[in-house]
CSV table of C-alpha atoms in Angstrom, one decimal:
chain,number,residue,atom,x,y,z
A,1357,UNK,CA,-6.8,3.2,-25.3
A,1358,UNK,CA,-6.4,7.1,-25.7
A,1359,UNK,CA,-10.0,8.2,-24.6
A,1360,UNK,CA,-11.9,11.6,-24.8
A,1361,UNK,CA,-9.6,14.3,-24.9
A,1362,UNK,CA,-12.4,17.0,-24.4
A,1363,UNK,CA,-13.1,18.0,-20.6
A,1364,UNK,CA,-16.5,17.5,-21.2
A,1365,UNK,CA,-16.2,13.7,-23.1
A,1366,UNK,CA,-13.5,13.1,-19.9
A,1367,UNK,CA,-16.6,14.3,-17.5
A,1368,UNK,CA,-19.3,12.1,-19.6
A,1369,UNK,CA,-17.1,9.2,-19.3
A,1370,UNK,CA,-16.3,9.6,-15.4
A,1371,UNK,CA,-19.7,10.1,-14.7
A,1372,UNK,CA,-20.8,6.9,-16.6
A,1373,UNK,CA,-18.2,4.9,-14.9
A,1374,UNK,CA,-19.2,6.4,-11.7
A,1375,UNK,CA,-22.5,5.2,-12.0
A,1376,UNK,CA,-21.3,2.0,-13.6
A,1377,UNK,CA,-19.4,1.2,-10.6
A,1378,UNK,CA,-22.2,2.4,-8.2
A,1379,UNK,CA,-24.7,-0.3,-9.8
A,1380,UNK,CA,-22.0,-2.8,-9.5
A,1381,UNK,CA,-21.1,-2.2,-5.6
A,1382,UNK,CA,-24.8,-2.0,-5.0
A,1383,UNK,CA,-26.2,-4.9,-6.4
A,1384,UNK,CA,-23.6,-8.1,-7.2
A,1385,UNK,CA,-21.1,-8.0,-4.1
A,1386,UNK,CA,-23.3,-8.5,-0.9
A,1387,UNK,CA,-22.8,-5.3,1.6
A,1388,UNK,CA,-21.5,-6.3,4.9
A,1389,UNK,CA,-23.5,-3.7,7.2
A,1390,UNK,CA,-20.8,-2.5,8.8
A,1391,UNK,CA,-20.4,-5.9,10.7
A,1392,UNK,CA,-17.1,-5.3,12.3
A,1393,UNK,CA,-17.4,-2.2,13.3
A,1394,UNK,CA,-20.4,-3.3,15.2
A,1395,UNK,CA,-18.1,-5.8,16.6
A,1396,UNK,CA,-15.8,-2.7,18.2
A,1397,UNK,CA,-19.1,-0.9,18.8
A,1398,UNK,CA,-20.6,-3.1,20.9
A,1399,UNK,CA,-17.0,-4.5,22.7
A,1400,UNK,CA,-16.0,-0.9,23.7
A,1401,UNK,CA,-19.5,0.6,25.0
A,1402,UNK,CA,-20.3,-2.8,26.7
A,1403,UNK,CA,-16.7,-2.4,28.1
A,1404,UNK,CA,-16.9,1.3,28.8
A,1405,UNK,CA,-20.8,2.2,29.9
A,1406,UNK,CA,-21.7,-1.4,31.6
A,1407,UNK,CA,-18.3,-2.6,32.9
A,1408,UNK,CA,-18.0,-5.9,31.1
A,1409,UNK,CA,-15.2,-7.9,29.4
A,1410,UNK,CA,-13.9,-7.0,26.0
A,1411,UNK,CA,-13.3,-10.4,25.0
A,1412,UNK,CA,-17.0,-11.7,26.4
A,1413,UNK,CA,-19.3,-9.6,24.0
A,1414,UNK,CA,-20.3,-10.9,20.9
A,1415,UNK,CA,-22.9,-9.4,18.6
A,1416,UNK,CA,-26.5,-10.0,19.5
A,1417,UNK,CA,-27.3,-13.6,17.4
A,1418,UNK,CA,-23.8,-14.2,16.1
A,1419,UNK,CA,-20.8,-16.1,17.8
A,1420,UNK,CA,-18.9,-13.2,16.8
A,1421,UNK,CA,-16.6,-10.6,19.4
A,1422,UNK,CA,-13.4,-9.0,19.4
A,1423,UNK,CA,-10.4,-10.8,18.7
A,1424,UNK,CA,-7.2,-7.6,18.3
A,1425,UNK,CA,-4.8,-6.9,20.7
A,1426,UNK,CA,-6.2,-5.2,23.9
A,1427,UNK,CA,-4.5,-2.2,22.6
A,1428,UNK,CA,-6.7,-1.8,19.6
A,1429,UNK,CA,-10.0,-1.3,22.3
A,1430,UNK,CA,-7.7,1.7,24.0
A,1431,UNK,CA,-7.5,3.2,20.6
A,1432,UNK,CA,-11.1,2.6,19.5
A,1433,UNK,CA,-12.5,4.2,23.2
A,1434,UNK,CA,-13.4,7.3,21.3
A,1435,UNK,CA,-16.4,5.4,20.1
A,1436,UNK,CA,-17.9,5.0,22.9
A,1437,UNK,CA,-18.9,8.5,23.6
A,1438,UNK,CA,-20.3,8.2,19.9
A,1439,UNK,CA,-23.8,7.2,18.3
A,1440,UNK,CA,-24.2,4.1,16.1
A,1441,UNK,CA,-24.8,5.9,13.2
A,1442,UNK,CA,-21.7,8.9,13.8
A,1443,UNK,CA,-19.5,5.9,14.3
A,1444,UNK,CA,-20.4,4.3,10.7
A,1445,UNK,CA,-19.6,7.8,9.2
A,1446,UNK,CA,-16.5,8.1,11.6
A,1447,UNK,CA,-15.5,5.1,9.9
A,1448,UNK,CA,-16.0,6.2,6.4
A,1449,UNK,CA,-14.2,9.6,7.4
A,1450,UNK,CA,-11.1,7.7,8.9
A,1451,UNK,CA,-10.6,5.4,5.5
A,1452,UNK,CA,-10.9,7.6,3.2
A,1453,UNK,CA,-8.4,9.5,4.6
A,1454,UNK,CA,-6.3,6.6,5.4
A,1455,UNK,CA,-6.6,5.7,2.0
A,1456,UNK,CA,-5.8,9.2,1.1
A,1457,UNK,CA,-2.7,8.7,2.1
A,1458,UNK,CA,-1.9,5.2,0.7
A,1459,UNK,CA,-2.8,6.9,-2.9
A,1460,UNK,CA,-0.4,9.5,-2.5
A,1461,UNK,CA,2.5,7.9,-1.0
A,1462,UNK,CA,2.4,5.6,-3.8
A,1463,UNK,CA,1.7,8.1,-6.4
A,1464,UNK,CA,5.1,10.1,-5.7
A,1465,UNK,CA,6.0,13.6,-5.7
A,1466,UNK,CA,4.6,14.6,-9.2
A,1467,UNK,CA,0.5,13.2,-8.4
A,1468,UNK,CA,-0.5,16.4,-9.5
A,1469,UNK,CA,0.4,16.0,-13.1
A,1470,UNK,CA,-2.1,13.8,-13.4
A,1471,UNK,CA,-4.7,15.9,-13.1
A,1472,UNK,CA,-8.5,15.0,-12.1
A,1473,UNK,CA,-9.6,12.8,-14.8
A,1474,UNK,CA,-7.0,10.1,-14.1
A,1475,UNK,CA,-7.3,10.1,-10.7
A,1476,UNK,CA,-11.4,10.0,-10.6
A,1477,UNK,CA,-10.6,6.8,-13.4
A,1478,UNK,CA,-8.4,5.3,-10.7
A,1479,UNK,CA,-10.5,5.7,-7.9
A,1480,UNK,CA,-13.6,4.3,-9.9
A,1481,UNK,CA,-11.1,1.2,-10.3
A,1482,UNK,CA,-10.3,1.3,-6.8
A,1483,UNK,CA,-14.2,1.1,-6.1
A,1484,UNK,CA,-14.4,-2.2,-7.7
A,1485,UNK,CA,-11.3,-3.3,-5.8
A,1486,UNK,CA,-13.2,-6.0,-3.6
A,1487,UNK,CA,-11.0,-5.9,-0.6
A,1488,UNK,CA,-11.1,-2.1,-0.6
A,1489,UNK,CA,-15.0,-2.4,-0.7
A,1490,UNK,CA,-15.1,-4.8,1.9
A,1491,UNK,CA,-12.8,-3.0,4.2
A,1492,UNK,CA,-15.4,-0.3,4.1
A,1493,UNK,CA,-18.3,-1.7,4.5
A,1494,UNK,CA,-17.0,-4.2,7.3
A,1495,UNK,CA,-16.0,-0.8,8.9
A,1496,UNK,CA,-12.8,-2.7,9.2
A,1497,UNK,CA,-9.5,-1.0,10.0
A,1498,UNK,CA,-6.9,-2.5,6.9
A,1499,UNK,CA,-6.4,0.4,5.1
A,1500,UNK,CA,-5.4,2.6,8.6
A,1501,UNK,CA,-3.3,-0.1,9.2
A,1502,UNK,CA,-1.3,0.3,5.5
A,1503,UNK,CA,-1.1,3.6,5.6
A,1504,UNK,CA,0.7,3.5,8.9
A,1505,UNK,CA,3.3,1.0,7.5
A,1506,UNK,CA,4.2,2.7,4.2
A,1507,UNK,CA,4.4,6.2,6.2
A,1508,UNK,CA,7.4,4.1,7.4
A,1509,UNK,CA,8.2,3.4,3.7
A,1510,UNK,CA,8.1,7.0,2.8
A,1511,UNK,CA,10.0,7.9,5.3
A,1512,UNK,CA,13.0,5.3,4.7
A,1513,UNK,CA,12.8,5.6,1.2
A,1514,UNK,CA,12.8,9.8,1.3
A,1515,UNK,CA,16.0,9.5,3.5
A,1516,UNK,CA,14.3,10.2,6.8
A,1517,UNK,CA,14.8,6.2,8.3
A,1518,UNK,CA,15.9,8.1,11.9
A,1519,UNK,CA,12.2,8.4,12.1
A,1520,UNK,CA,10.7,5.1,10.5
A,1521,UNK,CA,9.0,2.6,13.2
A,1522,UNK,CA,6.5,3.7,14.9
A,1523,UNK,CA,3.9,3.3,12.3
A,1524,UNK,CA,4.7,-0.8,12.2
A,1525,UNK,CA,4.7,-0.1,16.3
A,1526,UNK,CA,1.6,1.0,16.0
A,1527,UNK,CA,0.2,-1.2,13.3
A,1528,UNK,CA,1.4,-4.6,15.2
A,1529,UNK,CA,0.0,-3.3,18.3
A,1530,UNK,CA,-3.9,-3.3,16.5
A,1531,UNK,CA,-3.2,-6.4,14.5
A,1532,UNK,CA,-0.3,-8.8,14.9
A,1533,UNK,CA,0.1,-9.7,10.9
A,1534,UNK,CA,2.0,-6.1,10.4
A,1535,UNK,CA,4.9,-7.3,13.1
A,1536,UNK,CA,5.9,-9.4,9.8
A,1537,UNK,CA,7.3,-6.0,8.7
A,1538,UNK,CA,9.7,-5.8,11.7
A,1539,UNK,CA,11.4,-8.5,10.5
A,1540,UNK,CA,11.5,-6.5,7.0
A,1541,UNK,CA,13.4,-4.1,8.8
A,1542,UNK,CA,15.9,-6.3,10.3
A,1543,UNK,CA,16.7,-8.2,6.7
A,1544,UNK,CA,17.7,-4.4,5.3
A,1545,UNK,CA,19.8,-3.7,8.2
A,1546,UNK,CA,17.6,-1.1,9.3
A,1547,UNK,CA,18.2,-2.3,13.5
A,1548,UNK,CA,17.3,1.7,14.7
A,1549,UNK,CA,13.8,1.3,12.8
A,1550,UNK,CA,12.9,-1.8,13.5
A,1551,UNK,CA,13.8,-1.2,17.8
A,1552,UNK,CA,11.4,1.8,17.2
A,1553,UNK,CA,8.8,-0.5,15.8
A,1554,UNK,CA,9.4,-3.2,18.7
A,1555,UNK,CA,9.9,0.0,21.5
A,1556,UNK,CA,6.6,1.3,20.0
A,1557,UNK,CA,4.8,-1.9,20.0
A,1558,UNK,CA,5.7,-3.5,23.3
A,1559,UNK,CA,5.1,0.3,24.7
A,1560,UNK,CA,1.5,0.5,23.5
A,1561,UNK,CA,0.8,-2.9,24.6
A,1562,UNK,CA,2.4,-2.2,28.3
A,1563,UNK,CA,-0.1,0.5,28.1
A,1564,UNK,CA,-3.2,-1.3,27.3
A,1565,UNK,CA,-2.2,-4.3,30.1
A,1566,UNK,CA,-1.9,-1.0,32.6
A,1567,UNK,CA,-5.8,-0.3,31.3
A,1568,UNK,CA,-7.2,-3.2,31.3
A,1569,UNK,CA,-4.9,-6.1,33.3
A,1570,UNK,CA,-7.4,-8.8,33.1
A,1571,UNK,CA,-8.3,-8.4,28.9
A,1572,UNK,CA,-4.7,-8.5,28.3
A,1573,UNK,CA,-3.7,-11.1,30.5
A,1574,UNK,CA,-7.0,-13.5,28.4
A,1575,UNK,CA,-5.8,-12.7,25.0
A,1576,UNK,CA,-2.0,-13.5,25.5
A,1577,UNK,CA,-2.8,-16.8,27.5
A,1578,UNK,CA,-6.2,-17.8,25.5
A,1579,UNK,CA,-7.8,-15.7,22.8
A,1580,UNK,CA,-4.6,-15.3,20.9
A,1581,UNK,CA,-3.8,-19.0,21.0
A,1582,UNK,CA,-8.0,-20.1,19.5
A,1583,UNK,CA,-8.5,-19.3,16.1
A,1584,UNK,CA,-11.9,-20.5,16.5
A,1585,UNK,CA,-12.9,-17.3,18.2
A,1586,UNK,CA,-12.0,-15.9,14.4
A,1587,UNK,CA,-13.9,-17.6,12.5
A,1588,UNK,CA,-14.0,-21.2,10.3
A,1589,UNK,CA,-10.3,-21.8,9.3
A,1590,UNK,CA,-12.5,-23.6,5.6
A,1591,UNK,CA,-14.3,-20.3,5.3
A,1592,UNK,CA,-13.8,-19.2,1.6
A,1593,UNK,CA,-12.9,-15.7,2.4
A,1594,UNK,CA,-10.0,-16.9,4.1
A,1595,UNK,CA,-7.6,-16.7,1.3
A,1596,UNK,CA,-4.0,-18.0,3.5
A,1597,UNK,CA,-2.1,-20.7,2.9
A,1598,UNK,CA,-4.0,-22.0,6.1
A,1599,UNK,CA,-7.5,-21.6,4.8
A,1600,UNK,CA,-6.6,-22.9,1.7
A,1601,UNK,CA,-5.4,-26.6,3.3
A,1602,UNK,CA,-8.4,-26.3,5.7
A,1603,UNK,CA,-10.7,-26.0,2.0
A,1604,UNK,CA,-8.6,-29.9,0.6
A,1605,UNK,CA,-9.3,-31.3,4.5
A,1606,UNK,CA,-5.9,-31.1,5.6
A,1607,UNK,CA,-6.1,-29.4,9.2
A,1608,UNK,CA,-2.6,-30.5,10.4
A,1609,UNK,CA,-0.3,-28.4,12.0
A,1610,UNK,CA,2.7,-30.0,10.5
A,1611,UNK,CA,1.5,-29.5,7.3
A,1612,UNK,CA,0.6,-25.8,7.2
A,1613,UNK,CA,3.8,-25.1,9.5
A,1614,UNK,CA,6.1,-26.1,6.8
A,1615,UNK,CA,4.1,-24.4,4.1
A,1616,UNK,CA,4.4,-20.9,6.0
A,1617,UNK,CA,8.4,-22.1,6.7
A,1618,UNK,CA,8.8,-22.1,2.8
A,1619,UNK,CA,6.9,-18.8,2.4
A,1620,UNK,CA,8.8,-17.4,4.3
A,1621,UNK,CA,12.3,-18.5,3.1
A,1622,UNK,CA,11.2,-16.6,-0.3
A,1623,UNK,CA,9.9,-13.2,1.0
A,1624,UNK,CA,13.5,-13.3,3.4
A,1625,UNK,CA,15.1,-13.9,-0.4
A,1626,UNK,CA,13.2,-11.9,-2.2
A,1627,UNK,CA,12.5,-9.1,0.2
A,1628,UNK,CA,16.6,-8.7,1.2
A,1629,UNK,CA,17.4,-8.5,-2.3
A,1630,UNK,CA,14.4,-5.1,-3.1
A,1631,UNK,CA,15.6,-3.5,0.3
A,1632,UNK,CA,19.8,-3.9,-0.7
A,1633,UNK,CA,18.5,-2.5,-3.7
A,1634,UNK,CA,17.0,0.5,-2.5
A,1635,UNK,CA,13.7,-0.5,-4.0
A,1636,UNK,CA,11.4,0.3,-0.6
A,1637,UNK,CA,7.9,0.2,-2.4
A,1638,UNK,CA,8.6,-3.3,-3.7
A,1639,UNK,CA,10.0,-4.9,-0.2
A,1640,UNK,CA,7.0,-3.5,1.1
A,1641,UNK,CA,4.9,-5.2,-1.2
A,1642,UNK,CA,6.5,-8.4,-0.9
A,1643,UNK,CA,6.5,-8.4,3.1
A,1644,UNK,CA,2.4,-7.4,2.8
A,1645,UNK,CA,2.0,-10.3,0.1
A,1646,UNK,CA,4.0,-12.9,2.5
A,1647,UNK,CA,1.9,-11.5,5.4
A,1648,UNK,CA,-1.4,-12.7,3.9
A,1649,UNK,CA,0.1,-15.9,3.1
A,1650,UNK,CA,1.6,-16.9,6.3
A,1651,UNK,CA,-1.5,-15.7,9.0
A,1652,UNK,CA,-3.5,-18.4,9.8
A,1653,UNK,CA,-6.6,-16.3,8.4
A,1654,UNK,CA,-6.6,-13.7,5.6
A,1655,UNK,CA,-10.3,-12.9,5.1
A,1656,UNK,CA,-10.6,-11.0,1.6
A,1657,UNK,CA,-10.4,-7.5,2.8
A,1658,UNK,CA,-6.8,-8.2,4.4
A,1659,UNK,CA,-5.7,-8.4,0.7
A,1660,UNK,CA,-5.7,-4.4,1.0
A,1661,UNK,CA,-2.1,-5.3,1.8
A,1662,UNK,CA,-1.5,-6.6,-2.3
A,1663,UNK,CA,-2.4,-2.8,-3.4
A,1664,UNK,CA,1.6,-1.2,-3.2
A,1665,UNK,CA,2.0,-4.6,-5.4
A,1666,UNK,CA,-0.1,-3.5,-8.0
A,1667,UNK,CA,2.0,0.1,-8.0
A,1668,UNK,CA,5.0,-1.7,-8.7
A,1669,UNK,CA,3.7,-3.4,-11.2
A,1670,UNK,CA,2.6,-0.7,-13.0
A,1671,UNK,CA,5.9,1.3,-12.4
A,1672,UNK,CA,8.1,-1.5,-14.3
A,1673,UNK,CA,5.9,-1.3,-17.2
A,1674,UNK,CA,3.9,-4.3,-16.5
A,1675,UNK,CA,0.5,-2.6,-17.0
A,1676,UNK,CA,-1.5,-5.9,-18.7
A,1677,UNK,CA,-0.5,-8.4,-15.9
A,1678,UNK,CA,-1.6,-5.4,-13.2
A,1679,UNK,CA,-4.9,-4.8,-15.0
A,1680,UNK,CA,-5.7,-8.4,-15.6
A,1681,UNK,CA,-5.0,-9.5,-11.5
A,1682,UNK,CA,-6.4,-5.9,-10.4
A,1683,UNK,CA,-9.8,-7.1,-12.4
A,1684,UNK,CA,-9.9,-10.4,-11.0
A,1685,UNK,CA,-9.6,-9.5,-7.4
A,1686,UNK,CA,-12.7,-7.3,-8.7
A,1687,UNK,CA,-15.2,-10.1,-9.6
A,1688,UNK,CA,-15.6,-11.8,-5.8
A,1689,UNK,CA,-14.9,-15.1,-8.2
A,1690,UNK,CA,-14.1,-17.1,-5.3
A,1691,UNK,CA,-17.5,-17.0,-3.8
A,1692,UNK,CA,-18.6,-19.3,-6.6
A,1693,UNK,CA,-17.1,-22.1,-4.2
A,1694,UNK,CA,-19.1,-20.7,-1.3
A,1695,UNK,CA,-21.0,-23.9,-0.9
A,1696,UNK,CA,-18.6,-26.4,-2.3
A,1697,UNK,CA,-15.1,-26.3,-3.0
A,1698,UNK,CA,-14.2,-29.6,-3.8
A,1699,UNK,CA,-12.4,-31.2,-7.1
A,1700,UNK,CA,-9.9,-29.7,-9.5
A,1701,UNK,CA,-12.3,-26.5,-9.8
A,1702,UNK,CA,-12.8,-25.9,-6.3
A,1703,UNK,CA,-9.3,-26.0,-5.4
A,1704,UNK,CA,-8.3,-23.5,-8.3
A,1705,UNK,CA,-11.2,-21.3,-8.2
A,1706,UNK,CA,-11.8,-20.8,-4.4
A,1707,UNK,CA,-8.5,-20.5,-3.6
A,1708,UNK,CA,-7.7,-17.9,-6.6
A,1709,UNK,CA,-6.9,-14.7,-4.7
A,1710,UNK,CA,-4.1,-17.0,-2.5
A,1711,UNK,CA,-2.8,-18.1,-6.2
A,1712,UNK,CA,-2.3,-14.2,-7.0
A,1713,UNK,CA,-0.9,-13.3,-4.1
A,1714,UNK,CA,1.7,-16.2,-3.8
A,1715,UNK,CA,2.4,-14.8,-7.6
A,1716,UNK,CA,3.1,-11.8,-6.6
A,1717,UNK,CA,5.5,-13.4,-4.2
A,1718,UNK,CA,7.4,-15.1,-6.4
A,1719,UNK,CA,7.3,-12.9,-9.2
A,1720,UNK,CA,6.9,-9.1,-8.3
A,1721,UNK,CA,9.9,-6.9,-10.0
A,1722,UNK,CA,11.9,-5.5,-8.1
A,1723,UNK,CA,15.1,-3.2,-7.9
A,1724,UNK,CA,13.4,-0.7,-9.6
A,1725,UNK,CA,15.7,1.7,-7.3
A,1726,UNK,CA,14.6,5.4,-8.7
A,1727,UNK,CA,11.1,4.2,-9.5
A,1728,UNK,CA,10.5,2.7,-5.9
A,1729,UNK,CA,9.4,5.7,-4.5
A,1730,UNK,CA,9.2,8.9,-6.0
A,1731,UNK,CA,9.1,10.8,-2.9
A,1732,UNK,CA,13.2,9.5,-2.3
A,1733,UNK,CA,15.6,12.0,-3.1
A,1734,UNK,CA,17.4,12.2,-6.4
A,1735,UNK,CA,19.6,14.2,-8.4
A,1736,UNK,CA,18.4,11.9,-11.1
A,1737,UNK,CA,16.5,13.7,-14.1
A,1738,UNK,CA,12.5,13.5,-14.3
A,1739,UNK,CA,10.6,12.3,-16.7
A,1740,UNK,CA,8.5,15.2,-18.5
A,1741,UNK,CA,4.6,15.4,-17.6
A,1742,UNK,CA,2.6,13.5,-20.4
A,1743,UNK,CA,-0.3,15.0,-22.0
A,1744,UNK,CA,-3.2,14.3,-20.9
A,1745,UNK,CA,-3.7,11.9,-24.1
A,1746,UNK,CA,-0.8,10.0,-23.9
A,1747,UNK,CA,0.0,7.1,-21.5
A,1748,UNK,CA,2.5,7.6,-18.4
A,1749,UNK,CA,6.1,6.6,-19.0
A,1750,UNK,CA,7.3,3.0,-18.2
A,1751,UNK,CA,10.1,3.5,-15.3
A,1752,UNK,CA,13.6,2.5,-16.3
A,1753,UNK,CA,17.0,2.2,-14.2
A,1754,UNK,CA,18.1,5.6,-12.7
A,1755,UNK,CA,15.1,7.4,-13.2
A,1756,UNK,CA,12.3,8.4,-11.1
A,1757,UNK,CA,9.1,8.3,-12.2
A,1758,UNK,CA,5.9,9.2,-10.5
A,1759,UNK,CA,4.4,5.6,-10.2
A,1760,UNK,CA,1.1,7.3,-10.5
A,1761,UNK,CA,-1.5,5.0,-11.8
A,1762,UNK,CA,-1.9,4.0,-14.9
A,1763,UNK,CA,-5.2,5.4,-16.8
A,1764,UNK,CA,-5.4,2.3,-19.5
A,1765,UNK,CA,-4.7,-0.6,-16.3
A,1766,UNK,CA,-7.2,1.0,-13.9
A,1767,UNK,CA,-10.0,1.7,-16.8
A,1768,UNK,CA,-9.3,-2.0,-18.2
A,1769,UNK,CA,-9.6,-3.6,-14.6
A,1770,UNK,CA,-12.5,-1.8,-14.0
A,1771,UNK,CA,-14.6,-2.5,-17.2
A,1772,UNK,CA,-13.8,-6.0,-16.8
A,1773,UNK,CA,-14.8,-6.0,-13.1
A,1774,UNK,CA,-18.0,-4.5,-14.3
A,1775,UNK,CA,-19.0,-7.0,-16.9
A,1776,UNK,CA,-18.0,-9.8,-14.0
A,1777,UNK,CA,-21.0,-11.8,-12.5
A,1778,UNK,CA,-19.6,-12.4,-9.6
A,1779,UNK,CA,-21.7,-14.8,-7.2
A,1780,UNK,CA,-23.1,-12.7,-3.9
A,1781,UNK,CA,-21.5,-14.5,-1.1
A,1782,UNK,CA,-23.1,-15.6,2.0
A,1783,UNK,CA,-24.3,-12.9,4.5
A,1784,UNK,CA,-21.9,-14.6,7.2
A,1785,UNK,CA,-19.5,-12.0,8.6
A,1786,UNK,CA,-15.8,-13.2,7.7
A,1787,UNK,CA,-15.1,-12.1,11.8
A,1788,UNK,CA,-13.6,-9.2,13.1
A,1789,UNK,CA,-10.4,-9.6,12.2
């Protein structure tokens, strides 16, 4: 697919996909109404303005409260001096620039050489992206949370690992599912980065129990320990392992345990063998894949964490697989099961997003050394800037490339999102988690 090669054609085209994606977002995924951040909203003025409990609000009608670490209310007190509607575009400020930095820390060094019209093509793509969307219309706090961890990426794979850590510190601290990358660091024999991201996290906690004794001494006796403060384990938006054998009836710990025991086996294999190989971006991916996998829930926006997956698919040249998984996770396909996800259908088709990202477990490239992030140093050569017409160069062995993405995957994924007819799921918040 070569495309207009006029700045005005490029412009026409943006601006139709632009609105293409706007009527899309607006009319067949169901807007969440910024549930969750009314969940920290609520918990942190209620906590702050008329002294009660952080774990004993829940949003007016719903069984729904706060569920983090008691660290994640310290770090979310700015909102209480704020009003409801500053917060909401507080929120919107704070992603976009989180995801800011996602975009170029996975783009590489040479984003610039893209130019405008493939980066407005890739962010009408990333529009689609449903748990992109959803992470921004929960008002939830995913893609803050990524672009913490791969800082540490960058930073290991650009030669300055004296430094990495604290961003999985920090990340763990809000959310428990990014510890998993601790143990990334500890399989690539990285022991000063991952005691910064334990030093980090246990300090920030330490912190938070100084605050607020009480909260922290509930969540790690209680809250941590009852899912069902979370949300239904059968929910289809929760796309782990867990919520997968909740959907077939199978509730057992035993069961699940064993599942996650495998799961993790494989991303210890697979995620040792990118990080010997100097391929950072990919044993990043794999560790966020294996997180979603393993946590007892994974609503859809967690799978924010599959998106340095889709880079390194595109960066080993493996644009069609990319475009066809980007465009599914597009549609909101698994709320066709909303209301029933028995048989042979129900347990393929509601559980699809868990089938992708255990695929991208087991089959994600990697050792794409030079290509895994651009931003590493390299006395290797670099690949000239293509035209504007002509389709990025695949990576190959020993050189870097700018992993930047890929016009023809993000346009096909998002014209095939577009002509999806995905069902609206139900308004029932997916918990603020």
């Amino acid at each position: 697919m070569t495309g207009p090669r006029t700045e005005r054609g490029r412009l026409l085209l943006v601006l139709a996909l632009a609105a293409a994606v706007t009527a899309f977002t607006a009319t067949v995924p169901l807007l969440r109404g910024f549930f969750d951040l009314r969940v920290y909203y609520g918990t942190v003025h209620t906590w702050v303005h008329h002294g009660g409990l952080i774990y004993d609000y829940r949003v007016p009608g719903t069984q729904y409260g706060f569920t983090y670490p008691p660290f994640a209310a310290v770090l979310m007190l700015p909102l209480a001096v704020l009003g409801r509607n500053t917060a909401i575009a507080a929120s919107l400020v704070v992603n976009a620039a989180a995801l800011g930095v996602v975009l170029r820390i996975l783009a590489g060094d040479h984003w610039r050489r893209y130019g405008w019209y493939r980066w407005a093509l890739a962010l009408c793509a990333l529009a689609l992206f449903e748990p992109l969307r959803d992470t921004f219309s929960f008002g939830q706090v995913n893609v803050v949370l990524l672009a913490l961890v791969l800082t540490d990426a960058w930073l290991l794979a650009s030669g300055r690992g004296r430094w990495a850590g604290a961003g999985i510190g920090l990340a763990a601290a809000v959310k428990l599912t990014p510890a998993l990358f601790i143990g990334l660091l500890l399989l690539a024999g990285r022991r000063r980065a991952a005691a910064h991201a334990t030093a980090v996290a246990v300090a920030v906690t330490a912190l938070a129990a100084w605050v607020d004794p009480a909260a922290s001494r509930f969540y790690w006796t209680r809250a941590l320990w009852d899912t069902g403060r979370v949300g239904r384990l059968d929910y289809v938006s929760n796309q782990s392992l867990q919520g997968m054998l909740a959907r077939l009836g199978e509730t057992g710990r035993p069961l699940w345990a064993t599942a996650v025991l495998l799961t993790l086996c494989v991303w210890a294999w697979r995620t040792r063998r990118a990080a010997l190989a100097g391929d950072w971006t990919a044993a990043f991916a794999l560790t966020g894949a294996a997180a979603c996998l393993v946590s007892p829930i994974t609503w859809v926006h967690h799978l924010v964490w599959l998106l340095p997956s889709f880079a390194v698919l595109l960066r080993s040249g493996h644009r069609r697989v990319a475009g066809a998984l980007y465009a599914v996770l597009c549609t909101s396909v698994v709320w066709l099961w909303f209301d029933d996800a028995s048989g042979v259908d129900g347990f393929l088709g509601s559980n699809l997003y868990t089938w992708i990202t255990l695929g991208l477990l087991l089959g994600l490239p990697i050792g794409q050394r030079r290509a895994a992030l651009p931003l590493a140093r390299s006395t290797s050569a670099i690949a000239p800037a293509p035209s504007p017409a002509s389709p990025t160069p695949t990576a190959v062995p020993d050189q870097s490339t700018s992993g930047a993405p890929d016009v023809a995957a993000a346009t096909g994924a998002a014209e095939a999102a577009g002509r999806s007819l995905g069902r609206s799921p139900s308004s029932e918040p997916t918990g603020s988690t």
